[in-house]
């Protein structure tokens, strides 16, 4: 009899435990945070995201080829969105608490009206300090060694050395925007023996890869000394039109200009004008204003200009290394979000910059 009672008690205990566990499972599934991912992540990246979610997050992976009308119901349920939804979509997402971008530039939101300020916005600053600087080195070497012209000669089966080249060694470079990307450029230019001056809001405590640091009020003086000017600044109200015709004309006649920041930092009409006048030795533009350039725009046909379609920092579908860096950042921020901690790279709508 005692044996039977013990077995009966044990069975009741097991049934109660199973009942409580099933209730807990139903509760967890109902209560999990919904996160929409607007990129085609591979299996390893999904596993990393799922691990960071700790069974507290339900991920919905939205195919990139899905139309906005089709994906809107998914976004409406999301508390978190990884990617760059449109402002009209955001306005209809009543459950949304946080958007984690895969870009460093935030002007699609900060430079326009309509983003709900109660929604946290973080960017992917810190993930492009390799891929964009490598692009800068590539186009500078192209300009220095006339590789664009030689590529045309190859198509024409023409063997004709060009008696004008420039070395990076010994030159003076001015980097506008001495943040993560600008510092990555500076680190790589050091290996070529380039003297590097950076520009940022404060000139104190700058990294060793810089030979000096200026503030914006010293820009006009430094432009006259630089052999190379590289813009890494984001698009904000303060940076729009920074390189106007006056400042472009301050640059040396044979100076190189590279833009990997935002197109509207350079006055495009002014740039066309100074190039037609024979000023500047070469220009490489990965970003332009307007973007994309109209088919009849004169920049397309200028010999001294290298144009690329905003690919210096492309990630998903282009660079697996950069993809993984972005996903890792997402995971770190997701863990902070779940723990109630301050998010990394929180964007300020007043400055357009992200916190560290």
XYZ file of C-alpha atoms in Angstrom:
356
model
C 0.000 0.000 0.000
C 2.740 2.458 0.931
C 4.442 1.629 -2.325
C 1.272 2.354 -4.301
C 0.782 5.699 -2.501
C 4.365 6.696 -3.259
C 3.918 5.890 -6.933
C 0.618 7.769 -7.033
C 2.171 10.827 -5.368
C 5.091 10.718 -7.782
C 2.799 10.595 -10.802
C 0.799 13.570 -9.510
C 4.015 15.528 -8.994
C 5.173 14.764 -12.530
C 1.798 15.800 -13.986
C 1.864 19.070 -12.016
C 5.411 19.808 -13.159
C 4.467 19.115 -16.801
C 1.390 21.307 -16.462
C 3.436 24.208 -15.033
C 6.142 23.784 -17.689
C 3.595 23.811 -20.514
C 2.001 26.950 -19.074
C 5.430 28.542 -18.792
C 6.233 27.615 -22.425
C 2.943 29.108 -23.622
C 3.596 32.250 -21.577
C 7.139 32.632 -22.895
C 6.007 32.206 -26.507
C 3.246 34.757 -26.038
C 5.498 37.193 -24.201
C 8.608 37.011 -26.368
C 9.861 40.204 -27.965
C 9.399 40.265 -31.727
C 12.361 41.396 -33.820
C 12.266 41.869 -37.595
C 15.532 41.402 -39.519
C 15.522 43.100 -42.922
C 18.528 41.241 -44.341
C 19.240 37.793 -45.717
C 21.416 36.530 -42.864
C 23.230 33.237 -43.322
C 22.830 30.303 -40.946
C 25.779 31.206 -38.727
C 24.590 34.819 -38.386
C 21.085 33.641 -37.477
C 22.515 31.326 -34.848
C 24.452 34.229 -33.332
C 21.325 36.379 -33.216
C 19.225 33.562 -31.725
C 21.873 32.977 -29.045
C 21.892 36.668 -28.137
C 18.084 36.600 -27.877
C 18.245 33.923 -25.141
C 14.761 32.531 -25.933
C 13.387 35.981 -25.080
C 13.240 37.175 -28.692
C 11.273 35.819 -31.621
C 13.081 36.664 -34.849
C 11.304 37.201 -38.151
C 13.646 37.218 -41.144
C 12.113 39.360 -43.855
C 13.321 38.526 -47.398
C 15.032 41.489 -49.048
C 12.997 41.041 -52.240
C 9.698 41.300 -50.354
C 7.706 44.424 -51.195
C 6.976 47.022 -48.525
C 3.281 46.213 -48.702
C 3.986 42.536 -48.041
C 6.377 43.082 -45.159
C 4.406 45.801 -43.366
C 2.285 43.366 -41.273
C 5.509 41.792 -39.957
C 6.999 45.164 -39.087
C 3.850 46.281 -37.301
C 4.298 43.476 -34.774
C 7.982 44.171 -34.162
C 9.400 45.821 -31.073
C 12.872 45.777 -32.631
C 13.864 46.213 -36.279
C 17.337 45.402 -37.578
C 17.777 47.386 -40.786
C 16.529 50.578 -42.396
C 12.719 50.653 -42.706
C 11.148 53.617 -44.448
C 9.696 56.500 -42.475
C 6.165 55.665 -43.667
C 6.612 52.118 -42.400
C 7.955 53.344 -39.060
C 4.957 55.636 -38.617
C 2.670 52.557 -38.717
C 4.710 50.456 -36.261
C 2.999 51.195 -32.944
C 4.920 48.492 -31.061
C 8.350 49.708 -32.173
C 10.888 50.556 -29.441
C 14.261 50.366 -31.193
C 15.822 50.399 -34.672
C 19.356 49.054 -35.078
C 20.744 50.199 -38.426
C 23.288 48.353 -40.546
C 24.733 51.644 -41.787
C 26.969 54.225 -40.149
C 25.205 57.146 -41.861
C 21.920 58.134 -40.236
C 20.807 61.113 -42.339
C 17.928 59.149 -43.898
C 16.297 59.674 -40.492
C 18.119 62.548 -38.766
C 17.998 64.933 -41.729
C 14.281 64.424 -42.299
C 11.108 64.961 -40.330
C 8.897 62.123 -39.187
C 11.067 59.832 -37.090
C 9.323 59.189 -33.731
C 11.652 60.410 -30.997
C 10.373 57.813 -28.520
C 11.984 55.117 -30.689
C 15.668 54.481 -29.955
C 17.940 54.667 -33.014
C 21.400 53.084 -33.114
C 23.775 52.813 -36.050
C 26.601 50.479 -37.067
C 29.475 52.857 -36.387
C 32.622 50.866 -35.713
C 31.927 48.203 -38.347
C 33.440 50.014 -41.334
C 36.919 50.924 -40.112
C 38.481 48.334 -42.450
C 36.334 48.152 -45.573
C 36.055 51.919 -46.252
C 39.721 52.764 -45.546
C 40.762 49.998 -47.963
C 38.585 51.648 -50.615
C 40.302 54.998 -49.942
C 43.727 53.447 -50.411
C 42.554 51.767 -53.632
C 41.278 54.964 -55.277
C 44.264 57.025 -54.124
C 46.644 54.550 -55.767
C 44.443 54.599 -58.870
C 44.732 58.391 -59.031
C 48.460 58.390 -58.267
C 49.339 55.837 -60.953
C 46.805 56.772 -63.664
C 45.185 53.338 -63.532
C 41.854 54.604 -64.875
C 43.553 55.887 -68.036
C 45.576 52.704 -68.431
C 42.366 50.660 -68.195
C 40.988 52.655 -71.131
C 44.234 52.116 -73.036
C 43.949 48.376 -72.465
C 40.504 48.348 -74.093
C 42.003 50.250 -77.022
C 45.066 47.937 -77.163
C 47.242 50.998 -76.727
C 50.733 50.888 -75.162
C 51.464 54.464 -74.109
C 53.176 55.316 -70.769
C 51.851 58.484 -69.129
C 54.706 60.792 -68.020
C 52.963 62.088 -64.895
C 52.633 60.073 -61.703
C 52.569 60.845 -57.997
C 53.710 58.888 -54.970
C 51.795 58.826 -51.722
C 55.097 58.814 -49.844
C 55.934 62.181 -48.310
C 52.563 63.753 -49.042
C 50.333 65.610 -46.578
C 46.768 64.342 -46.132
C 43.878 66.101 -44.435
C 41.134 63.797 -43.145
C 37.820 65.521 -42.478
C 36.159 63.517 -39.733
C 38.680 61.827 -37.463
C 36.286 59.231 -36.105
C 36.253 55.493 -36.618
C 36.473 55.529 -40.426
C 38.820 58.507 -40.647
C 41.181 56.961 -38.132
C 41.126 53.705 -40.108
C 42.232 55.697 -43.169
C 44.964 57.411 -41.150
C 46.325 54.092 -39.863
C 46.701 52.772 -43.402
C 48.186 55.954 -44.849
C 50.865 55.826 -42.148
C 52.304 52.745 -43.870
C 52.827 54.827 -47.037
C 54.808 57.515 -45.256
C 52.065 60.132 -45.449
C 51.889 63.021 -42.986
C 48.335 62.985 -41.653
C 46.280 65.834 -40.219
C 42.791 65.156 -38.924
C 39.844 67.467 -38.330
C 37.276 67.069 -35.582
C 35.478 69.190 -33.006
C 38.270 68.939 -30.437
C 42.011 68.714 -31.130
C 42.941 67.008 -27.865
C 43.904 63.371 -27.194
C 44.036 62.201 -30.792
C 45.429 58.788 -31.836
C 49.120 58.336 -32.644
C 48.412 57.697 -36.341
C 47.782 61.448 -36.736
C 50.618 63.952 -36.954
C 48.257 66.710 -35.939
C 44.611 67.586 -35.371
C 42.705 70.734 -36.270
C 39.225 72.001 -35.463
C 36.774 73.257 -38.134
C 37.767 76.889 -37.616
C 41.263 76.026 -38.940
C 39.998 74.264 -42.072
C 40.716 77.056 -44.574
C 44.372 77.281 -43.557
C 44.937 73.518 -43.680
C 43.271 73.062 -47.085
C 46.021 75.191 -48.603
C 48.707 72.814 -47.278
C 47.167 69.417 -48.066
C 48.135 67.273 -51.061
C 45.194 64.963 -50.353
C 41.812 65.789 -48.788
C 39.614 62.893 -47.674
C 36.074 63.525 -46.482
C 34.678 61.047 -43.941
C 32.106 63.403 -42.435
C 28.432 62.377 -42.165
C 25.616 64.403 -43.646
C 24.390 66.924 -41.075
C 23.209 70.519 -41.134
C 26.713 71.571 -40.058
C 28.547 69.649 -42.796
C 26.269 70.379 -45.776
C 28.193 72.371 -48.375
C 31.321 72.461 -46.213
C 33.541 72.119 -49.278
C 32.122 75.002 -51.280
C 33.739 76.706 -54.272
C 35.844 78.987 -52.085
C 37.319 76.053 -50.145
C 37.804 73.891 -53.243
C 39.801 76.733 -54.771
C 41.915 76.961 -51.608
C 43.169 73.435 -52.273
C 46.408 72.948 -54.179
C 46.087 72.896 -57.965
C 47.172 69.228 -58.172
C 45.594 68.047 -54.917
C 43.478 64.893 -54.726
C 39.976 64.893 -53.236
C 38.242 61.721 -51.997
C 34.681 61.572 -50.638
C 33.474 58.549 -48.643
C 31.319 60.535 -46.206
C 28.174 62.091 -47.652
C 27.703 63.615 -51.078
C 26.265 66.926 -49.882
C 29.433 67.804 -47.949
C 30.820 68.860 -51.347
C 29.058 71.481 -53.468
C 28.697 69.438 -56.664
C 28.207 72.376 -59.030
C 31.248 74.087 -57.522
C 33.289 70.904 -57.964
C 32.360 70.678 -61.645
C 33.281 74.318 -62.087
C 36.760 74.067 -60.533
C 37.507 70.865 -62.468
C 36.563 72.570 -65.748
C 38.996 75.343 -64.798
C 41.774 72.741 -64.521
C 41.953 72.863 -60.726
C 42.623 69.662 -58.689
C 44.736 66.714 -59.793
C 42.083 64.049 -59.317
C 38.810 63.296 -57.561
C 37.325 60.001 -56.294
C 33.665 60.062 -55.328
C 31.854 57.129 -53.778
C 29.034 59.438 -52.676
C 27.549 62.298 -54.667
C 24.819 64.901 -54.537
C 22.384 64.159 -56.088
C 22.658 60.396 -55.738
C 22.578 58.649 -58.091
C 23.924 61.145 -60.594
C 21.659 61.921 -63.563
C 22.808 60.255 -66.781
C 23.648 63.605 -68.371
C 25.713 64.916 -65.442
C 29.154 66.252 -66.477
C 30.996 64.338 -63.729
C 30.434 61.085 -65.674
C 32.690 62.245 -68.479
C 35.499 63.996 -66.591
C 38.868 62.354 -67.054
C 40.141 63.244 -63.600
C 37.103 61.815 -61.790
C 36.677 58.279 -60.455
C 33.039 57.452 -59.669
C 31.698 54.440 -57.756
C 28.042 53.812 -56.798
C 28.231 54.165 -52.981
C 29.967 50.812 -52.512
C 32.948 51.745 -50.300
C 31.218 50.378 -47.211
C 28.700 47.895 -48.609
C 28.103 44.911 -46.366
C 25.205 42.479 -46.828
C 25.635 40.693 -50.120
C 29.062 42.276 -50.685
C 31.513 41.770 -47.795
C 31.029 38.800 -45.467
C 33.622 40.190 -43.045
C 31.697 43.457 -42.685
C 28.395 41.566 -42.451
C 29.731 39.583 -39.507
C 30.964 42.723 -37.759
C 27.510 44.271 -38.061
C 25.721 41.143 -36.789
C 28.139 40.968 -33.847
C 27.329 44.595 -32.983
C 23.594 43.839 -33.238
C 24.041 40.935 -30.820
C 25.981 43.010 -28.308
C 23.336 45.726 -28.400
C 20.508 43.179 -28.186
C 22.011 41.765 -25.002
C 22.221 45.287 -23.577
C 18.609 45.948 -24.554
C 17.391 42.785 -22.817
C 19.387 43.681 -19.711
C 18.025 47.223 -19.629
C 21.436 48.804 -20.283
C 22.274 51.852 -22.376
C 22.598 50.976 -26.056
C 25.881 51.452 -27.907
C 25.866 53.911 -30.849
C 22.679 55.668 -29.741
C 22.099 58.405 -32.314
C 21.519 62.010 -31.281
C 19.008 63.830 -33.473
C 20.544 67.135 -32.445
C 24.035 66.344 -33.766
C 23.428 63.414 -36.132
C 26.256 61.527 -34.440
C 26.242 58.327 -32.404
C 27.430 57.956 -28.823
C 30.286 55.592 -28.038
